Amino acid sequence: MDADVLALIEDGVTRFSRERYSREQWRSYSQETDGYCLSVWREMADLGWFGLVMPDSDDEKAPLANLLPLFVGAGAALWREPLLGILGESSSLLLAARKTGDDEGLLEALVEGRARPAFADREANPVSRDGVLSTVATFNSGRYQLTGEKSCVPAACSGTVLIVSARIVSSGEPAAFLVSVDEPGVSLNAYRTLDDRGAATVRLENASARLLVSGDSALKSARLRGGALAAVEAASLMRSVVEATADHLRQRRQFGRTLSSFQVLQHRLVDMYLNYRESLALAHRLVDACDRDETDLARKALLVRVQVAAASRFVTQQAIQLHGGMGMTDELPIGDYYKRVLMLESLYGSADWALSRLAA
């Protein structure tokens, strides 16, 4: 993307966060279905931001780097909108289906803000992270039927359609299917996640579905895109936490001096800053690797997950400690940043999980 256009988008994202994400507004959005405001979602679409997922032509792939300003903004201001699942993962599968004309116009509807396809991929079975799916698809009477259970599907209740990963029984091949949220045989158990956003457990009992795209490569690509953008969000989140902590140390006084004048606290802040900068560099490098379709992407994604998960935990926990008892109060957002870090670990893996996969 042209550097001038990218700069304009970054300015727009900063202004949007300032105007739409005050602390009071952030709290008010939690009262909505799935914990985000649909009018804010439509405003993002009207600004043309969702069009960043579209390639310039049918023969090209839209660079993942185009989405960086949005996920930098999402992390810095704790945006509640389900950007990771929709722009990161669902759009990847819709782009793959669009090449064969099987996306049913959903990609264009997503760009316009009319469609919100929720990505239902994770299962209670831990090996599902490696693509071993328990949800199965059988072909009966000219149609596919899905049976299984998907855990922690973000924004499922406000989604207009589900994109469900499943294993085709006849071939053993993994695939992604379109399933209506109102389809008989589909039940949603809604709940609030640790970071006060909406999610649901999706149960499927012979639910009718339409094949969107088959093959392991499309699903792997979607998961990689989601993981890379989650790393960018986490790195940007760390930046806000470091800045807030530095401001607190400059303002808070103890023994007649500002806390920032104590060398031991300066060293803590430097460690936080270095963890943020290392994570940011690695997250951007992973996005670039995805755009270049480099070899051994899965291993590179795990290495980045180790760093980002460990660093974001360290930074947010240090921030809570340096803020004292105020760190976990509702008055300050520090605790909410920490909860978001824990939720991203739940969705994309902890440092220990990533290390175990690297060892395997």
PDB file of N, CA and C in Angstrom, residues 14 37 49 53 98 116 119 138-139 174 199 201 253 278:
ATOM      1  N   THR A  14      -6.236   6.627  14.812  1.00  0.00           N
ATOM      2  CA  THR A  14      -5.930   7.358  16.052  1.00  0.00           C
ATOM      3  C   THR A  14      -7.079   8.286  16.432  1.00  0.00           C
ATOM      4  N   CYS A  37     -20.490  -2.547  19.893  1.00  0.00           N
ATOM      5  CA  CYS A  37     -21.581  -1.737  19.365  1.00  0.00           C
ATOM      6  C   CYS A  37     -21.662  -1.877  17.843  1.00  0.00           C
ATOM      7  N   TRP A  49     -12.507   0.802   5.974  1.00  0.00           N
ATOM      8  CA  TRP A  49     -11.410   0.030   6.561  1.00  0.00           C
ATOM      9  C   TRP A  49     -11.491  -1.448   6.218  1.00  0.00           C
ATOM     10  N   VAL A  53      -9.086  -5.804   3.246  1.00  0.00           N
ATOM     11  CA  VAL A  53      -8.888  -7.249   3.063  1.00  0.00           C
ATOM     12  C   VAL A  53      -8.932  -7.638   1.591  1.00  0.00           C
ATOM     13  N   ARG A  98     -13.573 -17.135  -2.912  1.00  0.00           N
ATOM     14  CA  ARG A  98     -13.924 -16.155  -3.956  1.00  0.00           C
ATOM     15  C   ARG A  98     -13.267 -16.493  -5.292  1.00  0.00           C
ATOM     16  N   ARG A 116     -21.189 -10.435   9.069  1.00  0.00           N
ATOM     17  CA  ARG A 116     -20.229 -10.623  10.162  1.00  0.00           C
ATOM     18  C   ARG A 116     -20.044 -12.134  10.372  1.00  0.00           C
ATOM     19  N   PHE A 119     -15.938 -17.136  12.916  1.00  0.00           N
ATOM     20  CA  PHE A 119     -15.107 -18.292  12.604  1.00  0.00           C
ATOM     21  C   PHE A 119     -15.171 -19.284  13.759  1.00  0.00           C
ATOM     22  N   THR A 138     -20.760 -35.056   6.971  1.00  0.00           N
ATOM     23  CA  THR A 138     -21.197 -36.206   6.157  1.00  0.00           C
ATOM     24  C   THR A 138     -22.060 -35.692   5.018  1.00  0.00           C
ATOM     25  N   PHE A 139     -21.973 -36.365   3.886  1.00  0.00           N
ATOM     26  CA  PHE A 139     -22.731 -35.957   2.696  1.00  0.00           C
ATOM     27  C   PHE A 139     -23.931 -36.889   2.532  1.00  0.00           C
ATOM     28  N   PRO A 174      -9.904 -31.923   5.757  1.00  0.00           N
ATOM     29  CA  PRO A 174     -10.511 -30.797   6.471  1.00  0.00           C
ATOM     30  C   PRO A 174     -11.082 -29.781   5.493  1.00  0.00           C
ATOM     31  N   ALA A 199     -18.980 -14.508  23.525  1.00  0.00           N
ATOM     32  CA  ALA A 199     -18.563 -15.720  22.820  1.00  0.00           C
ATOM     33  C   ALA A 199     -19.634 -16.771  23.065  1.00  0.00           C
ATOM     34  N   THR A 201     -20.373 -21.331  22.878  1.00  0.00           N
ATOM     35  CA  THR A 201     -20.104 -22.706  22.477  1.00  0.00           C
ATOM     36  C   THR A 201     -21.152 -23.086  21.439  1.00  0.00           C
ATOM     37  N   ARG A 253       4.075  10.318  43.720  1.00  0.00           N
ATOM     38  CA  ARG A 253       5.187  10.714  44.574  1.00  0.00           C
ATOM     39  C   ARG A 253       5.222   9.852  45.833  1.00  0.00           C
ATOM     40  N   GLU A 278      10.632  -5.764  21.261  1.00  0.00           N
ATOM     41  CA  GLU A 278      10.975  -7.060  20.663  1.00  0.00           C
ATOM     42  C   GLU A 278       9.727  -7.726  20.086  1.00  0.00           C
TER      43      GLU A 278
END
